[in-house]
């Protein structure tokens, strides 16, 4: 499994927090922004999109997720974090707080999507088991995840997004 690195901002209820549970179950490790040396940083403000072509980077450096409240999130949160900053292509949230909203994913949904798109399906399956609603995430996004994972270039991925969404909601 690629390393899952969590930068935890303590802005949500820790009892419901998906990153805290990933760390508690030994699937992720909590890190400081300054300790990240490389990897793929999930950054919703990035212009670049995550695709299968980043599998090697994810394998070598891991995936970095910043666990912060969507209400407080701004581009400055991601400054100083080393790595390749990318946003996820549009997906629907299944978490109880943002159910059905495009692009407003929980940390576990974002990491799971990154793993699926880059070809780490077994590791994706492990994350699906952490919360009951993660199966719903899979059902809502199964086709999209599969199509996104087949795109071998940013242009191909852009075409898939346009076919499904028209203008990207993210």
CSV table of N, CA, C and O in Angstrom, one decimal, residues 37-85:
chain,number,residue,atom,x,y,z
A,37,UNK,N,8.1,15.2,2.1
A,37,UNK,CA,9.3,15.4,1.2
A,37,UNK,C,8.9,15.3,-0.2
A,37,UNK,O,9.4,15.9,-1.1
A,38,UNK,N,7.9,14.4,-0.5
A,38,UNK,CA,7.5,14.2,-1.9
A,38,UNK,C,6.1,13.4,-1.8
A,38,UNK,O,5.6,13.2,-0.7
A,39,UNK,N,5.6,13.1,-2.9
A,39,UNK,CA,4.3,12.4,-3.0
A,39,UNK,C,3.3,13.2,-3.7
A,39,UNK,O,3.6,14.3,-4.3
A,40,UNK,N,2.1,12.8,-3.7
A,40,UNK,CA,1.0,13.4,-4.4
A,40,UNK,C,0.1,14.1,-3.3
A,40,UNK,O,-0.4,13.4,-2.4
A,41,UNK,N,0.0,15.4,-3.4
A,41,UNK,CA,-0.8,16.2,-2.4
A,41,UNK,C,-2.1,16.4,-3.0
A,41,UNK,O,-2.3,17.0,-4.1
A,42,UNK,N,-3.2,16.0,-2.3
A,42,UNK,CA,-4.6,16.2,-2.8
A,42,UNK,C,-4.9,17.6,-2.4
A,42,UNK,O,-5.1,17.9,-1.2
A,43,UNK,N,-5.0,18.5,-3.4
A,43,UNK,CA,-5.2,19.9,-3.2
A,43,UNK,C,-6.3,20.4,-4.1
A,43,UNK,O,-6.1,20.5,-5.3
A,44,UNK,N,-7.5,20.7,-3.5
A,44,UNK,CA,-8.6,21.0,-4.4
A,44,UNK,C,-8.5,22.4,-5.1
A,44,UNK,O,-9.2,22.7,-6.0
A,45,UNK,N,-7.4,23.1,-4.7
A,45,UNK,CA,-7.2,24.4,-5.4
A,45,UNK,C,-6.2,24.3,-6.6
A,45,UNK,O,-5.9,25.3,-7.3
A,46,UNK,N,-5.6,23.1,-6.8
A,46,UNK,CA,-4.7,22.9,-7.8
A,46,UNK,C,-5.4,23.0,-9.2
A,46,UNK,O,-6.5,22.7,-9.4
A,47,UNK,N,-4.6,23.4,-10.2
A,47,UNK,CA,-5.1,23.4,-11.6
A,47,UNK,C,-4.9,22.0,-12.2
A,47,UNK,O,-5.6,21.7,-13.1
A,48,UNK,N,-4.0,21.3,-11.7
A,48,UNK,CA,-3.7,19.9,-12.3
A,48,UNK,C,-4.6,18.9,-11.6
A,48,UNK,O,-4.9,19.0,-10.4
A,49,UNK,N,-4.9,17.9,-12.4
A,49,UNK,CA,-5.8,16.8,-11.9
A,49,UNK,C,-5.1,15.5,-11.8
A,49,UNK,O,-4.2,15.2,-12.6
A,50,UNK,N,-5.4,14.7,-10.7
A,50,UNK,CA,-4.9,13.4,-10.5
A,50,UNK,C,-5.3,12.4,-11.6
A,50,UNK,O,-6.5,12.4,-11.9
A,51,UNK,N,-4.4,11.7,-12.1
A,51,UNK,CA,-4.7,10.6,-13.0
A,51,UNK,C,-3.8,9.4,-12.9
A,51,UNK,O,-2.8,9.5,-12.1
A,52,UNK,N,-4.1,8.4,-13.6
A,52,UNK,CA,-3.3,7.1,-13.5
A,52,UNK,C,-1.8,7.3,-13.8
A,52,UNK,O,-1.0,6.6,-13.3
A,53,UNK,N,-1.5,8.4,-14.6
A,53,UNK,CA,-0.1,8.6,-14.9
A,53,UNK,C,0.7,9.0,-13.7
A,53,UNK,O,2.0,9.0,-13.7
A,54,UNK,N,0.1,9.3,-12.5
A,54,UNK,CA,0.8,9.6,-11.3
A,54,UNK,C,1.0,8.4,-10.4
A,54,UNK,O,1.5,8.6,-9.3
A,55,UNK,N,0.8,7.2,-10.9
A,55,UNK,CA,0.9,6.0,-10.0
A,55,UNK,C,2.3,5.9,-9.4
A,55,UNK,O,2.5,5.6,-8.2
A,56,UNK,N,3.3,6.1,-10.2
A,56,UNK,CA,4.7,6.0,-9.8
A,56,UNK,C,5.0,7.0,-8.6
A,56,UNK,O,5.7,6.6,-7.7
A,57,UNK,N,4.5,8.2,-8.8
A,57,UNK,CA,4.8,9.2,-7.8
A,57,UNK,C,4.0,8.8,-6.5
A,57,UNK,O,4.6,9.0,-5.4
A,58,UNK,N,2.8,8.3,-6.6
A,58,UNK,CA,2.1,7.9,-5.4
A,58,UNK,C,2.7,6.7,-4.7
A,58,UNK,O,2.8,6.7,-3.5
A,59,UNK,N,3.2,5.8,-5.6
A,59,UNK,CA,3.9,4.6,-5.0
A,59,UNK,C,5.2,5.0,-4.3
A,59,UNK,O,5.5,4.5,-3.2
A,60,UNK,N,5.9,6.0,-4.9
A,60,UNK,CA,7.2,6.4,-4.3
A,60,UNK,C,7.1,7.3,-3.1
A,60,UNK,O,7.8,7.1,-2.1
A,61,UNK,N,6.2,8.2,-3.1
A,61,UNK,CA,6.1,9.2,-2.0
A,61,UNK,C,4.8,9.2,-1.2
A,61,UNK,O,4.7,9.9,-0.2
A,62,UNK,N,3.8,8.4,-1.7
A,62,UNK,CA,2.6,8.4,-1.0
A,62,UNK,C,1.6,9.4,-1.4
A,62,UNK,O,1.8,10.2,-2.3
A,63,UNK,N,0.4,9.4,-0.7
A,63,UNK,CA,-0.6,10.4,-1.0
A,63,UNK,C,-0.8,11.2,0.3
A,63,UNK,O,-0.8,10.6,1.4
A,64,UNK,N,-0.8,12.5,0.1
A,64,UNK,CA,-0.9,13.4,1.2
A,64,UNK,C,-2.3,14.1,1.2
A,64,UNK,O,-2.7,14.6,0.2
A,65,UNK,N,-3.0,14.0,2.3
A,65,UNK,CA,-4.3,14.6,2.5
A,65,UNK,C,-4.3,15.5,3.6
A,65,UNK,O,-3.8,15.2,4.7
A,66,UNK,N,-4.8,16.7,3.4
A,66,UNK,CA,-5.0,17.7,4.4
A,66,UNK,C,-6.4,17.6,5.0
A,66,UNK,O,-7.3,17.8,4.3
A,67,UNK,N,-6.5,17.2,6.3
A,67,UNK,CA,-7.8,17.1,6.9
A,67,UNK,C,-8.1,18.4,7.6
A,67,UNK,O,-7.6,18.7,8.6
A,68,UNK,N,-9.0,19.1,6.9
A,68,UNK,CA,-9.5,20.4,7.4
A,68,UNK,C,-10.9,20.6,7.1
A,68,UNK,O,-11.5,19.9,6.2
A,69,UNK,N,-11.6,21.5,7.8
A,69,UNK,CA,-13.0,21.8,7.5
A,69,UNK,C,-13.1,22.4,6.1
A,69,UNK,O,-12.4,23.4,5.8
A,70,UNK,N,-14.1,22.0,5.3
A,70,UNK,CA,-14.3,22.6,4.0
A,70,UNK,C,-14.7,24.1,4.2
A,70,UNK,O,-14.4,24.9,3.4
A,71,UNK,N,-15.3,24.4,5.3
A,71,UNK,CA,-15.8,25.8,5.6
A,71,UNK,C,-14.6,26.7,5.8
A,71,UNK,O,-14.7,27.9,5.6
A,72,UNK,N,-13.5,26.2,6.3
A,72,UNK,CA,-12.3,27.0,6.5
A,72,UNK,C,-11.2,26.9,5.5
A,72,UNK,O,-10.1,27.5,5.6
A,73,UNK,N,-11.4,26.0,4.6
A,73,UNK,CA,-10.3,25.6,3.6
A,73,UNK,C,-10.0,26.8,2.7
A,73,UNK,O,-10.9,27.4,2.1
A,74,UNK,N,-8.7,27.1,2.5
A,74,UNK,CA,-8.3,28.1,1.5
A,74,UNK,C,-6.9,27.7,1.0
A,74,UNK,O,-6.3,26.9,1.5
A,75,UNK,N,-6.5,28.3,-0.2
A,75,UNK,CA,-5.3,27.9,-0.8
A,75,UNK,C,-4.1,28.0,0.1
A,75,UNK,O,-3.1,27.2,-0.1
A,76,UNK,N,-4.0,28.9,1.0
A,76,UNK,CA,-2.9,29.1,1.9
A,76,UNK,C,-2.6,27.8,2.7
A,76,UNK,O,-1.4,27.6,3.1
A,77,UNK,N,-3.6,27.0,3.0
A,77,UNK,CA,-3.4,25.8,3.8
A,77,UNK,C,-2.4,24.9,3.1
A,77,UNK,O,-1.7,24.1,3.8
A,78,UNK,N,-2.3,24.9,1.8
A,78,UNK,CA,-1.5,24.0,1.1
A,78,UNK,C,-0.1,24.5,0.7
A,78,UNK,O,0.8,23.8,0.3
A,79,UNK,N,0.2,25.8,1.0
A,79,UNK,CA,1.5,26.4,0.8
A,79,UNK,C,2.5,25.7,1.7
A,79,UNK,O,2.3,25.5,2.8
A,80,UNK,N,3.7,25.5,1.1
A,80,UNK,CA,4.8,24.9,1.9
A,80,UNK,C,4.8,23.4,2.0
A,80,UNK,O,5.7,22.8,2.5
A,81,UNK,N,3.7,22.7,1.4
A,81,UNK,CA,3.7,21.3,1.4
A,81,UNK,C,4.4,20.8,0.2
A,81,UNK,O,3.9,21.1,-0.9
A,82,UNK,N,5.5,20.1,0.3
A,82,UNK,CA,6.2,19.6,-0.9
A,82,UNK,C,5.5,18.4,-1.5
A,82,UNK,O,4.8,17.7,-0.8
A,83,UNK,N,5.6,18.3,-2.8
A,83,UNK,CA,5.0,17.2,-3.6
A,83,UNK,C,4.3,17.8,-4.8
A,83,UNK,O,4.4,19.0,-5.1
A,84,UNK,N,3.7,16.9,-5.5
A,84,UNK,CA,2.9,17.2,-6.7
A,84,UNK,C,1.5,17.5,-6.3
A,84,UNK,O,0.8,16.6,-5.8
A,85,UNK,N,1.1,18.8,-6.4
A,85,UNK,CA,-0.3,19.2,-6.0
A,85,UNK,C,-1.3,18.9,-7.1
A,85,UNK,O,-1.1,19.4,-8.2
